[in-house]
Amino acid sequence: MSTRIATVLGVAQLPMRTRLPQYTYADLLGRVAQSALADANVDARDVDGLILAMAPTTTLGVDEPHYWALAGLPGAARFLGRVHTLASSGLTAFRLACAHVGAGRARRVLVLAADLADESPDLVGAIQMFSDPFAPPSAPGGAASAHALQMSAYMAKNGLDERDMAHVVVKNRANGVDNEFAQLRQAITIEEVLASPVLAWPIKRLDASPRTSGAAAVLVGPAGEPGVAATGFGSFANHAMMGARMVPGVDESFFDGSDLATAARRAYRVAGIDDPVEQIDLAEVYASFGILELLAIEALGLSAGGNAARMMGEGHFHRDARIPVNASGGATCGSPISGTGLIRVIEATLQLRGQAGARQIARPPRSAAVSAIGGLFQLQDVGILEA
Amino acid sequence: MIGRVFIIGSASRIGLPGGWSIERAVHDVVEDALQSAEIISRDAIDIVVTVGSDIIDGSMIATRSGIAGSYGRELITVPSSGGHAFGAAVALIESGSAQTVLLAGWGEGTKFGAFDGRVIQADPFWARPVGADALALGALQAQRLQAGGRLSIIDAKNYADAMGSRARGPNGAPLASTAHWLMPNWVDGAAAIVLSASARGREAIVVRDFGSSFRPYCPEPEDFDPAQWVVSALGHMRDPSALVGLSLAAIEASAPTAFCETLALEALLPQTGWDVLDARVNSSGGGAVTHFGPATALRQLSFAAEAIRGPRSGDVAGAAVLDLAGPIGQATTVILLESGSAA
């Protein structure tokens, strides 16, 4: 029997889109906050903490958006901080909210995340500004080229071809058709993936998550309250000079997902999970490229190393499988950077509540693993939720 | 039962360019803090919490200084303020997520301060058309409180000069020769604090309580007073009366301007009977004249812990740290520490 750290009282997200011209950043936060409180049936005056996940800020063009975007929101008078761990920010912020509640420092903490990716005409260019141009970059190239190295090494090591690898995004895009919040809701075929333009071989455009605007909110309360429980967290940082680690044989953790596996082991230990294949009923994992989902499945111990792609081709990890992975369509179908980790928590919560609508998995789940990765495999976060 | 949290090590340094490397400074203060905590194994750190604004190399310094992924193997960045990062570190320990946390912050004020990155903290389509950049907001704050008879510009200038002299110290620490009363005096700085669930048999400092309050970029017209923000933060502590009965031996404050800082101190000084220029107030020189962004207050926290560290004759000595981060100090955190028999 695992120990409940805190409870998910309410969740909300807005439909993800490339552009959301009808909203300002503050609008997004306000609307999603209101919806999360309505979902929890909690009055705004009963929220005594607020955490904002926002990173990187360069896409928004405002350095510290909390000074103008939080006014009047529930818990804003007791703002507990902005969290910045790149695409892991949402999950890290959720973990911190659980820590504040678990420590008795606050009773109800609202976690908010939003992104307006269209504020910048060049999202990739904006993210590149994140690095100091006058110092040696910590990684060569951008995300696509880095994960292309990862994907090609994985294919070579496990005897896989591009067709084997395409099963991930085809599965996710099919799942996304039933997700009313997904940005991409059209199913695709393996042939379409293979025929899409190469970004950095072997990664193709349809292997990658889209540029996304969106917002998400989770209200966290004490362990004793009814709702989905957070029962374990684990993290791992292997941040130092990624460029030097992107050579097979030098440091395999970039290629085999073993850093994420370390985070998973930590989370499992806290949650009392020693056999994830038997004890985990679903997973929502952050994967901005298909290769990341395969590595996450293996890191979470849901398949043996190198087997995830073949198993997926056989139907494992699909929505009707024993352990569905990204039944929502995952980041393949929409991934606002700051909120994508929080959306994993929301989707897992909806599944555990049995409220996921058309994307609800068939077998009533009791437990879920969620994961997120910050940077280029530099920060790893795993959380365990239980019904 | 939630246990206590102890500060078992700390270090800080400030400087101006010239033989100064922020990466080296961060690395050195972390090593110094670990040494003062008598921690010789990196494995003894469970989580690293960092603070440094995005514009002031918030993330990349963690990599380039070698602390990210080297200590603790878990990294959480809370860039909004030193107080927020401190709160995260304490909550992670209190909730059982960590036994020992390394809290590190930094800022390259001399590199970015001239451009004052605070001007992009507001929505350009909302506040800036009326000229509400950080300097204008500070002037508005000063005007309102000066008109209310709270403080004169002369007082603020005197305070800034005194704090500047104190921060420069007898050896002439590298600071600008004249401290401004309505602008941050940008420096490069770094600080590191080691917090633990265990005093490890040392003369540790106990975290008695902390609380945060927050105001938006442009507060309500009647709500510009930093002293009131400090009172709000005290009211948000786990024990809102935590200050009562605490015998303060030191107060440290950090705000973006000397004007804001001295007004914030007014919230606590009446109970001590000290003047704002008392030697027990801001032995560090305060944060306004040694400002390196949101992490600045970690230096004040380091000084406060040092001020009450050491053997005492059975009494409990307390220290208070006021962190007012943001363009005019809107992100306010109050931290109360105690030592002596309590540890």
XYZ file of C-alpha atoms in Angstrom:
730
model
C 0.000 0.000 0.000
C 1.605 3.229 -1.128
C 1.519 6.441 0.836
C -0.467 9.320 -0.605
C 1.657 12.449 -0.873
C -1.101 14.773 -2.074
C -4.353 14.677 -4.025
C -5.284 15.979 -7.455
C -8.469 17.897 -6.687
C -9.123 19.438 -10.082
C -7.732 19.502 -13.610
C -8.299 21.571 -16.720
C -6.765 22.213 -20.109
C -7.647 24.264 -23.127
C -7.717 22.889 -26.662
C -4.196 23.073 -28.081
C -3.692 25.021 -31.279
C -0.814 26.392 -33.330
C -2.167 29.869 -32.778
C -4.576 31.167 -30.164
C -4.977 34.755 -31.355
C -8.137 35.252 -29.305
C -6.204 34.920 -26.029
C -3.474 36.823 -24.272
C -1.159 34.833 -22.029
C -3.036 36.158 -19.000
C -6.361 35.120 -20.570
C -5.112 31.579 -20.978
C -4.030 31.336 -17.345
C -7.260 32.849 -16.062
C -9.542 30.606 -18.078
C -7.759 27.389 -17.272
C -7.503 28.316 -13.574
C -11.232 28.931 -13.404
C -11.948 25.584 -15.056
C -9.686 23.649 -12.681
C -11.410 25.147 -9.651
C -14.799 24.335 -11.148
C -13.656 20.768 -11.739
C -12.596 20.550 -8.088
C -15.665 22.422 -6.833
C -13.328 24.608 -4.778
C -13.837 28.317 -4.153
C -11.033 30.627 -5.281
C -10.733 31.969 -1.743
C -9.776 28.492 -0.529
C -6.678 28.350 -2.721
C -3.633 29.384 -0.699
C -0.769 28.837 -3.106
C 0.045 29.264 -6.778
C 2.949 27.903 -8.818
C 3.566 28.877 -12.438
C 5.380 26.622 -14.886
C 6.854 28.786 -17.621
C 9.971 28.045 -19.613
C 11.579 29.189 -21.696
C 10.242 32.715 -21.538
C 11.943 33.776 -24.745
C 9.019 32.457 -26.779
C 6.725 34.899 -25.010
C 9.094 37.847 -25.169
C 8.479 38.695 -21.518
C 11.164 37.787 -19.026
C 9.113 37.236 -15.892
C 5.459 36.966 -16.900
C 4.184 36.304 -13.380
C 4.369 40.021 -12.599
C 1.648 40.873 -15.071
C -0.191 37.625 -15.753
C -1.183 36.378 -12.298
C -3.025 39.375 -10.869
C -6.310 38.298 -9.351
C -5.863 34.586 -9.954
C -6.638 32.114 -7.153
C -3.679 31.855 -4.795
C -1.770 34.696 -6.462
C -1.417 36.601 -3.183
C 0.641 33.636 -1.988
C 2.583 33.027 -5.185
C 5.120 30.298 -4.427
C 7.284 30.740 -7.480
C 7.839 30.121 -11.151
C 9.397 26.816 -12.166
C 11.726 26.517 -15.121
C 12.921 23.076 -16.108
C 12.119 23.429 -19.828
C 9.646 20.813 -21.107
C 9.625 19.215 -17.682
C 8.430 22.445 -16.019
C 4.798 21.342 -15.675
C 5.628 18.061 -13.961
C 8.277 19.697 -11.772
C 5.782 22.376 -10.728
C 3.227 19.680 -9.884
C 5.831 17.908 -7.768
C 6.662 21.155 -5.948
C 2.975 21.832 -5.300
C 2.666 18.351 -3.785
C 5.732 19.111 -1.619
C 4.245 22.379 -0.317
C 0.948 20.631 0.472
C 2.662 17.545 1.881
C 4.760 19.766 4.150
C 1.663 21.526 5.421
C 2.896 24.831 4.017
C -0.279 25.254 1.984
C -3.609 23.460 1.802
C -4.559 23.940 -1.825
C -1.988 24.893 -4.432
C -2.919 25.726 -8.012
C -0.376 24.808 -10.687
C -0.670 26.757 -13.927
C 1.105 26.541 -17.257
C 0.529 28.262 -20.579
C 2.339 28.937 -23.797
C 1.691 31.192 -26.742
C 4.074 29.707 -29.253
C 2.913 32.083 -31.960
C 4.155 35.161 -30.087
C 7.448 34.551 -31.820
C 7.570 34.080 -35.594
C 10.418 31.625 -35.124
C 10.029 29.299 -32.151
C 13.242 27.407 -32.813
C 15.132 30.672 -33.198
C 13.707 31.958 -29.941
C 14.754 28.830 -28.120
C 18.266 29.116 -29.539
C 18.490 32.547 -27.867
C 18.184 30.680 -24.612
C 21.864 29.843 -24.834
C 24.515 32.441 -24.266
C 25.885 33.106 -27.759
C 29.241 34.194 -26.343
C 29.945 30.942 -24.549
C 30.423 27.471 -25.961
C 27.008 25.936 -26.546
C 26.255 23.002 -24.313
C 24.871 20.951 -27.173
C 25.454 20.865 -30.888
C 22.585 21.935 -33.092
C 18.966 21.941 -32.038
C 16.588 19.357 -30.663
C 15.921 17.605 -33.980
C 19.589 16.987 -34.726
C 20.301 15.842 -31.178
C 17.415 13.376 -31.146
C 18.345 12.228 -34.657
C 21.644 11.038 -33.189
C 19.676 9.257 -30.500
C 17.274 7.665 -32.981
C 19.925 6.498 -35.433
C 21.953 4.923 -32.617
C 18.815 3.180 -31.308
C 18.000 1.843 -34.783
C 21.527 0.573 -35.359
C 21.816 -1.021 -31.946
C 18.479 -2.822 -32.179
C 18.400 -3.681 -35.890
C 15.412 -1.446 -36.638
C 14.506 0.547 -39.718
C 12.563 3.766 -40.235
C 9.340 1.826 -40.755
C 9.703 0.179 -37.327
C 10.216 3.573 -35.738
C 7.197 5.138 -37.432
C 4.751 2.964 -35.482
C 5.000 5.327 -32.509
C 3.664 8.441 -34.174
C 1.096 6.504 -36.209
C -0.267 5.039 -32.948
C -0.262 8.447 -31.266
C -1.927 10.265 -34.133
C -4.684 7.625 -34.169
C -5.174 8.189 -30.431
C -5.274 11.935 -30.948
C -8.326 11.678 -33.185
C -10.425 11.015 -30.063
C -8.828 13.752 -27.947
C -10.856 16.947 -28.126
C -7.893 18.904 -26.740
C -5.397 17.627 -29.327
C -3.932 20.025 -31.861
C -3.458 17.341 -34.522
C -6.548 15.143 -34.878
C -5.936 13.431 -38.202
C -4.714 9.844 -38.340
C -1.634 9.214 -40.461
C -0.049 6.161 -42.055
C 3.427 4.776 -41.912
C 3.861 5.669 -45.566
C 2.967 9.290 -44.839
C 5.534 9.409 -42.035
C 8.225 7.971 -44.272
C 7.352 10.369 -47.080
C 7.395 13.492 -44.897
C 10.391 15.850 -45.172
C 13.531 14.890 -43.304
C 14.387 17.310 -40.498
C 17.596 15.578 -39.471
C 17.888 11.996 -40.621
C 16.240 9.733 -39.554
C 13.782 12.175 -37.934
C 11.066 13.386 -40.271
C 8.561 16.117 -39.868
C 5.789 13.711 -38.842
C 8.059 12.198 -36.170
C 8.097 15.551 -34.381
C 5.582 17.268 -32.150
C 4.062 20.459 -33.568
C 4.568 24.014 -32.407
C 1.777 24.471 -29.867
C -0.066 27.106 -27.886
C -2.133 25.942 -24.952
C -2.752 25.996 -21.218
C -3.174 23.548 -18.357
C -4.025 23.669 -14.659
C -4.023 21.243 -11.748
C -5.318 21.967 -8.243
C -3.433 20.025 -5.570
C -4.830 19.323 -2.108
C -3.953 17.307 1.002
C -3.504 13.556 0.929
C -6.639 12.940 2.944
C -9.046 14.412 0.420
C -10.847 12.282 -2.187
C -9.363 12.148 -5.655
C -6.466 10.777 -7.617
C -3.397 10.531 -5.400
C 0.219 11.394 -6.108
C 2.173 8.538 -4.536
C 5.714 8.930 -5.807
C 8.156 11.198 -7.604
C 11.639 10.670 -8.912
C 14.009 12.917 -10.808
C 17.464 12.798 -12.267
C 19.670 15.518 -13.713
C 22.508 14.770 -16.053
C 22.947 18.260 -17.285
C 26.604 18.672 -17.899
C 27.750 19.434 -21.411
C 25.402 17.334 -23.494
C 27.510 17.802 -26.597
C 30.300 15.694 -25.194
C 27.833 12.960 -24.271
C 26.340 12.557 -27.715
C 28.891 10.031 -28.862
C 27.993 6.344 -28.592
C 30.402 4.551 -26.342
C 31.248 7.670 -24.340
C 28.114 7.934 -22.236
C 25.281 5.597 -23.146
C 22.685 7.390 -21.017
C 21.843 9.773 -23.850
C 21.140 6.818 -26.117
C 19.483 4.258 -23.871
C 17.321 6.421 -21.604
C 19.054 5.143 -18.478
C 18.865 8.553 -16.783
C 15.085 8.452 -17.094
C 15.218 4.894 -15.776
C 17.023 6.216 -12.702
C 14.249 8.756 -12.148
C 11.658 5.984 -12.607
C 13.355 3.733 -10.073
C 13.315 6.579 -7.555
C 9.612 7.204 -8.134
C 8.781 3.498 -7.982
C 10.680 3.120 -4.714
C 8.651 5.910 -3.111
C 5.388 4.537 -4.513
C 6.146 0.958 -3.518
C 6.239 -0.364 -7.081
C 8.618 -3.262 -7.694
C 7.043 -4.806 -10.791
C 5.906 -1.999 -13.106
C 4.575 -4.348 -15.799
C 2.120 -5.716 -13.245
C 1.524 -2.592 -11.181
C 1.326 0.202 -13.796
C -1.907 0.315 -15.788
C -1.105 3.195 -18.147
C 1.574 5.725 -18.915
C 1.543 9.273 -20.209
C 5.086 10.091 -21.256
C 6.541 13.250 -22.745
C 7.865 12.513 -26.213
C 8.393 15.429 -28.570
C 9.897 12.904 -30.994
C 8.869 9.274 -31.421
C 12.240 7.988 -30.233
C 11.655 9.557 -26.822
C 8.497 7.494 -26.288
C 10.332 4.254 -27.001
C 13.116 5.192 -24.594
C 10.544 6.221 -21.976
C 8.682 2.912 -22.238
C 11.913 1.061 -21.647
C 13.044 3.431 -18.894
C 9.749 2.939 -17.059
C 10.367 -0.801 -17.161
C 7.318 -1.490 -19.317
C 9.443 -3.414 -21.830
C 12.950 -4.782 -21.946
C 15.648 -2.567 -23.459
C 15.465 -2.356 -27.246
C 12.118 -4.123 -27.498
C 9.687 -1.203 -27.351
C 9.523 -0.528 -31.101
C 8.896 -4.150 -32.021
C 6.299 -4.519 -29.275
C 4.528 -1.413 -30.464
C 4.423 -2.810 -33.980
C 2.723 -5.877 -32.523
C 0.043 -3.765 -30.855
C 1.490 -3.320 -27.395
C 1.078 0.116 -25.783
C -1.905 0.941 -27.998
C -5.075 2.153 -26.328
C -6.598 -1.340 -26.203
C -3.408 -2.980 -24.944
C -2.598 -4.117 -21.411
C -0.539 -0.978 -20.699
C -1.594 1.878 -22.981
C 1.030 4.575 -23.471
C -0.120 8.055 -24.477
C -3.738 7.114 -24.999
C -4.295 10.847 -25.425
C -2.007 10.989 -28.446
C 0.712 12.501 -26.288
C 2.998 15.320 -27.292
C 2.876 14.037 -30.884
C -0.571 15.638 -31.117
C 0.264 18.882 -29.308
C 2.932 20.013 -26.866
C 2.962 23.479 -25.282
C 6.469 23.413 -23.816
C 5.698 24.807 -20.364
C 2.517 22.785 -19.927
C 3.265 19.494 -21.620
C 4.395 17.811 -18.373
C 1.268 19.043 -16.604
C -0.919 17.742 -19.444
C 0.565 14.293 -18.845
C -0.676 14.558 -15.229
C -4.093 15.735 -16.398
C -4.532 12.962 -18.962
C -3.472 10.304 -16.447
C -5.874 11.768 -13.881
C -8.788 11.697 -16.317
C -8.048 8.064 -17.155
C -7.824 7.104 -13.468
C -11.140 8.862 -12.841
C -12.720 7.123 -15.828
C -13.494 10.533 -17.315
C -11.343 10.484 -20.450
C -14.329 10.292 -22.794
C -13.690 8.768 -26.203
C -10.033 8.185 -25.339
C -10.808 6.279 -22.118
C -8.925 2.996 -21.985
C -11.025 -0.133 -21.693
C -9.606 -1.704 -18.556
C -10.317 0.393 -15.437
C -6.882 1.648 -14.410
C -5.647 1.859 -10.830
C -2.221 3.390 -11.358
C -0.391 5.516 -13.888
C 3.164 6.627 -14.562
C 3.826 10.083 -16.006
C 7.168 11.342 -17.236
C 8.768 14.439 -18.682
C 12.172 15.374 -20.019
C 13.739 18.819 -19.789
C 16.239 19.966 -22.380
C 18.089 17.371 -24.410
C 17.704 14.500 -21.960
C 19.270 16.654 -19.236
C 16.429 16.682 -16.691
C 14.162 13.704 -16.104
C 11.004 13.594 -14.002
C 8.685 10.690 -13.239
C 5.513 10.722 -11.163
C 3.159 7.979 -10.025
C -0.578 8.566 -9.688
C -3.136 6.190 -8.212
C -6.922 6.113 -8.312
C 5.093 14.869 12.170
C 7.011 17.368 10.052
C 10.596 17.758 11.216
C 12.750 20.846 11.351
C 14.979 22.104 8.581
C 18.483 23.325 9.299
C 20.899 25.577 7.442
C 24.179 23.716 7.784
C 26.365 25.666 5.369
C 26.472 28.858 3.341
C 28.719 31.065 1.247
C 28.432 34.096 -1.012
C 30.520 36.502 -3.018
C 30.072 39.577 -5.154
C 32.305 41.423 -7.569
C 32.702 43.420 -10.713
C 34.291 42.284 -13.981
C 38.009 41.856 -14.005
C 39.238 38.502 -12.883
C 35.617 37.585 -12.336
C 33.886 34.678 -14.011
C 30.325 33.910 -13.013
C 30.844 30.231 -13.729
C 33.888 30.165 -11.482
C 32.129 32.210 -8.808
C 29.143 29.836 -8.724
C 31.432 26.839 -8.597
C 33.451 28.393 -5.783
C 30.531 29.435 -3.577
C 29.013 25.978 -3.932
C 32.300 24.386 -2.896
C 32.660 26.874 -0.031
C 29.114 26.216 1.185
C 29.647 22.461 1.073
C 32.929 22.880 2.911
C 31.274 24.960 5.612
C 28.660 22.208 5.915
C 31.485 19.672 6.140
C 30.013 17.789 3.195
C 32.740 16.040 1.286
C 30.637 13.745 -0.907
C 28.502 15.037 -3.734
C 26.202 12.084 -3.109
C 25.171 13.680 0.186
C 23.114 16.243 -1.752
C 19.712 14.916 -2.819
C 18.406 17.862 -4.813
C 19.879 21.077 -6.205
C 17.513 24.064 -6.335
C 18.748 27.003 -8.391
C 17.632 30.584 -8.907
C 18.813 33.044 -11.542
C 16.606 34.989 -13.885
C 16.239 33.929 -17.498
C 17.786 37.165 -18.688
C 20.734 36.763 -16.361
C 21.830 33.378 -17.614
C 19.249 31.566 -15.524
C 19.810 28.131 -16.897
C 23.068 27.985 -18.745
C 25.201 28.962 -15.767
C 24.037 25.838 -13.960
C 25.561 23.839 -16.763
C 28.670 25.890 -17.342
C 29.586 26.142 -13.672
C 29.395 22.396 -13.413
C 26.815 22.198 -10.629
C 23.927 20.876 -12.715
C 24.117 17.144 -12.871
C 27.147 17.081 -10.623
C 25.655 17.546 -7.190
C 22.610 15.648 -6.034
C 21.555 14.531 -9.517
C 18.192 16.247 -9.204
C 17.815 19.822 -10.392
C 14.900 22.196 -9.967
C 15.110 25.795 -11.128
C 12.856 28.365 -9.448
C 13.937 31.590 -11.126
C 11.346 33.980 -9.681
C 13.117 34.818 -6.405
C 15.586 33.611 -3.821
C 12.723 33.434 -1.334
C 10.655 31.225 -3.626
C 13.613 28.932 -4.247
C 14.277 28.783 -0.509
C 10.614 27.864 0.078
C 10.849 25.099 -2.502
C 13.992 23.722 -0.867
C 12.427 23.714 2.602
C 9.160 22.159 1.361
C 11.074 19.388 -0.435
C 12.836 18.509 2.824
C 9.754 18.839 5.004
C 7.696 16.658 2.682
C 10.326 13.923 2.805
C 11.435 14.316 -0.816
C 14.974 15.133 0.233
C 17.245 14.921 3.240
C 19.720 17.558 2.083
C 19.269 20.284 -0.543
C 21.847 22.565 -2.116
C 20.311 25.960 -2.895
C 22.374 28.057 -5.303
C 21.703 31.408 -6.955
C 23.586 33.828 -9.131
C 23.333 36.799 -11.421
C 25.518 38.759 -13.795
C 24.227 42.210 -13.027
C 27.127 43.985 -14.674
C 26.561 42.110 -17.910
C 22.838 42.664 -18.169
C 22.065 45.377 -15.650
C 22.993 48.163 -18.050
C 20.197 46.983 -20.289
C 18.012 46.383 -17.203
C 16.196 43.268 -18.264
C 13.431 44.183 -15.870
C 11.862 46.298 -18.601
C 10.639 43.143 -20.299
C 8.884 41.840 -17.230
C 5.637 43.506 -18.269
C 3.262 43.107 -21.154
C 4.381 45.732 -23.674
C 0.788 46.360 -24.720
C -0.389 46.999 -21.216
C 2.033 48.725 -18.881
C 4.733 50.203 -21.078
C 2.607 52.628 -23.081
C 2.166 54.598 -19.858
C 5.874 54.487 -19.162
C 5.634 51.907 -16.451
C 9.084 50.412 -16.708
C 10.837 49.346 -13.532
C 12.386 52.762 -12.904
C 9.041 54.534 -13.370
C 7.347 52.108 -11.014
C 10.055 52.699 -8.431
C 9.610 56.436 -8.760
C 5.867 56.020 -8.325
C 6.461 53.965 -5.205
C 8.861 56.564 -3.835
C 6.502 59.425 -4.666
C 3.533 57.811 -2.949
C 5.402 56.931 0.207
C 7.310 60.196 0.346
C 4.034 62.054 0.021
C 2.700 59.983 2.889
C 5.583 61.156 5.043
C 7.096 57.695 5.288
C 10.579 58.573 4.078
C 12.428 61.421 2.445
C 14.717 61.181 -0.543
C 17.508 62.487 1.676
C 16.927 59.589 4.077
C 16.994 57.124 1.199
C 20.209 58.597 -0.200
C 21.853 58.488 3.218
C 20.797 54.881 3.630
C 22.144 53.954 0.195
C 25.470 55.666 0.896
C 25.792 53.953 4.269
C 24.978 50.549 2.829
C 27.377 51.148 -0.045
C 30.182 51.904 2.395
C 29.286 48.850 4.433
C 29.234 46.569 1.393
C 32.532 47.937 0.110
C 34.097 47.216 3.494
C 37.533 48.206 4.724
C 39.279 46.455 1.855
C 37.428 48.361 -0.806
C 35.259 45.630 -2.286
C 34.655 46.351 -5.961
C 31.433 48.336 -5.996
C 30.404 51.546 -7.660
C 31.610 54.536 -5.663
C 28.132 56.022 -5.351
C 25.064 53.992 -4.534
C 21.806 55.033 -6.167
C 18.705 55.278 -4.031
C 16.148 54.477 -6.754
C 17.942 51.936 -8.901
C 19.692 48.661 -8.228
C 23.457 48.887 -8.008
C 24.243 46.015 -10.318
C 27.012 43.638 -9.393
C 27.875 40.075 -10.262
C 27.088 37.756 -7.427
C 26.558 34.201 -6.326
C 25.431 32.502 -3.137
C 24.890 28.961 -1.969
C 23.044 27.564 1.033
C 23.008 23.963 2.260
C 19.797 22.891 3.991
C 19.223 19.590 5.709
C 16.712 17.665 7.785
C 19.535 16.975 10.193
C 21.844 19.346 12.060
C 24.523 16.679 11.582
C 25.838 17.355 15.053
C 26.915 20.841 14.146
C 25.967 24.321 15.262
C 23.240 24.517 12.718
C 20.691 27.229 12.149
C 17.011 26.302 12.386
C 14.501 27.537 9.839
C 11.850 28.804 12.231
C 9.341 29.710 9.515
C 8.912 31.491 6.210
C 6.100 33.030 4.218
C 5.584 34.752 0.894
C 3.244 37.405 -0.423
C 2.878 38.689 -3.935
C 1.664 41.780 -5.720
C 1.227 42.272 -9.471
C 3.518 44.397 -11.625
C 1.530 47.527 -10.832
C -0.086 47.179 -7.382
C -3.299 48.857 -6.337
C -2.803 52.593 -5.630
C -3.069 52.118 -1.872
C -0.833 49.050 -1.864
C 2.665 50.287 -2.713
C 4.118 49.999 0.789
C 6.860 47.340 1.124
C 6.376 47.270 4.899
C 2.816 46.076 4.326
C 4.084 43.422 1.938
C 6.397 42.168 4.686
C 3.455 42.069 7.107
C 1.459 40.072 4.543
C 4.282 37.576 4.181
C 4.487 37.159 7.947
C 0.758 36.432 7.953
C 1.294 33.692 5.376
C 3.711 31.722 7.542
C 2.741 28.319 8.870
C 2.647 30.038 12.262
C 1.578 33.646 11.621
C 2.878 34.577 15.069
C 6.314 33.066 14.456
C 7.997 36.445 14.888
C 6.509 36.911 18.338
C 8.999 36.003 21.017
C 11.910 35.677 18.614
C 14.862 37.634 19.943
C 16.327 39.141 16.797
C 20.096 39.481 16.685
C 20.285 40.317 12.990
C 18.088 41.513 10.143
C 19.082 41.290 6.497
C 17.058 42.770 3.649
C 17.213 42.707 -0.109
C 15.147 44.913 -2.384
C 15.738 46.328 -5.843
C 16.167 49.859 -4.505
C 17.508 51.388 -1.320
C 14.232 53.276 -0.975
C 12.186 50.079 -1.055
C 14.609 48.265 1.207
C 14.597 50.777 4.024
C 10.806 50.972 3.954
C 10.533 47.192 4.140
C 12.787 47.196 7.191
C 10.312 49.476 8.945
C 8.035 46.469 9.386
C 10.481 44.814 11.785
C 12.598 47.573 13.305
C 10.011 48.849 15.839
C 10.127 45.580 17.774
C 13.929 45.724 18.012
C 14.297 49.407 18.780
C 17.132 49.572 16.255
C 17.790 52.376 13.823
C 17.898 51.423 10.156
C 21.643 52.117 10.170
C 22.268 49.921 13.204
C 25.182 47.535 12.694
C 22.868 44.569 13.274
C 20.823 45.579 10.242
C 22.292 44.542 6.902
C 25.811 43.696 7.907
C 26.047 42.578 4.268
C 25.252 46.079 3.045
C 21.818 44.915 1.928
C 20.658 43.759 -1.444
C 19.909 47.067 -3.131
C 23.535 48.192 -3.370
C 24.765 44.702 -4.240
C 22.027 43.601 -6.583
C 22.435 40.651 -8.916
C 18.822 39.849 -9.736
C 16.243 37.518 -8.185
C 18.857 35.454 -6.355
C 20.284 38.442 -4.448
C 18.583 37.618 -1.150
C 20.441 34.328 -0.867
C 23.492 36.440 -0.031
C 21.508 38.150 2.724
C 20.384 34.734 3.934
C 24.003 33.630 4.105
C 24.954 36.710 6.163
C 21.963 36.245 8.488
C 22.873 32.626 9.148
C 26.475 33.571 9.857
C 25.390 36.364 12.187
C 23.704 33.962 14.576
C 25.933 30.930 14.107
C 28.199 29.901 16.930
C 27.975 28.934 20.592
C 25.698 30.987 22.784
C 24.973 30.854 26.461
C 21.782 28.862 26.201
C 19.735 31.624 24.649
C 18.022 31.549 21.282
C 19.181 34.138 18.803
C 16.951 34.958 15.897
C 17.509 36.457 12.483
C 15.104 37.732 9.870
C 15.662 37.923 6.118
C 13.455 40.104 3.954
C 13.510 39.255 0.272
C 11.699 41.747 -1.930
C 12.271 40.599 -5.506
C 10.812 42.043 -8.685
C 10.795 45.534 -10.181
C 9.700 47.151 -6.901
C 9.838 44.190 -4.553
C 6.426 42.709 -5.325
C 7.562 39.116 -4.713
C 8.135 39.304 -0.969
C 9.379 36.489 1.247
C 10.219 36.705 4.935
C 12.468 34.037 6.428
C 12.954 33.628 10.178
C 15.977 31.761 11.518
C 17.036 30.840 15.025
C 20.088 29.414 16.671
C 21.398 28.783 20.166
C 19.582 26.228 22.284
C 16.922 25.776 19.622
C 19.418 24.057 17.351
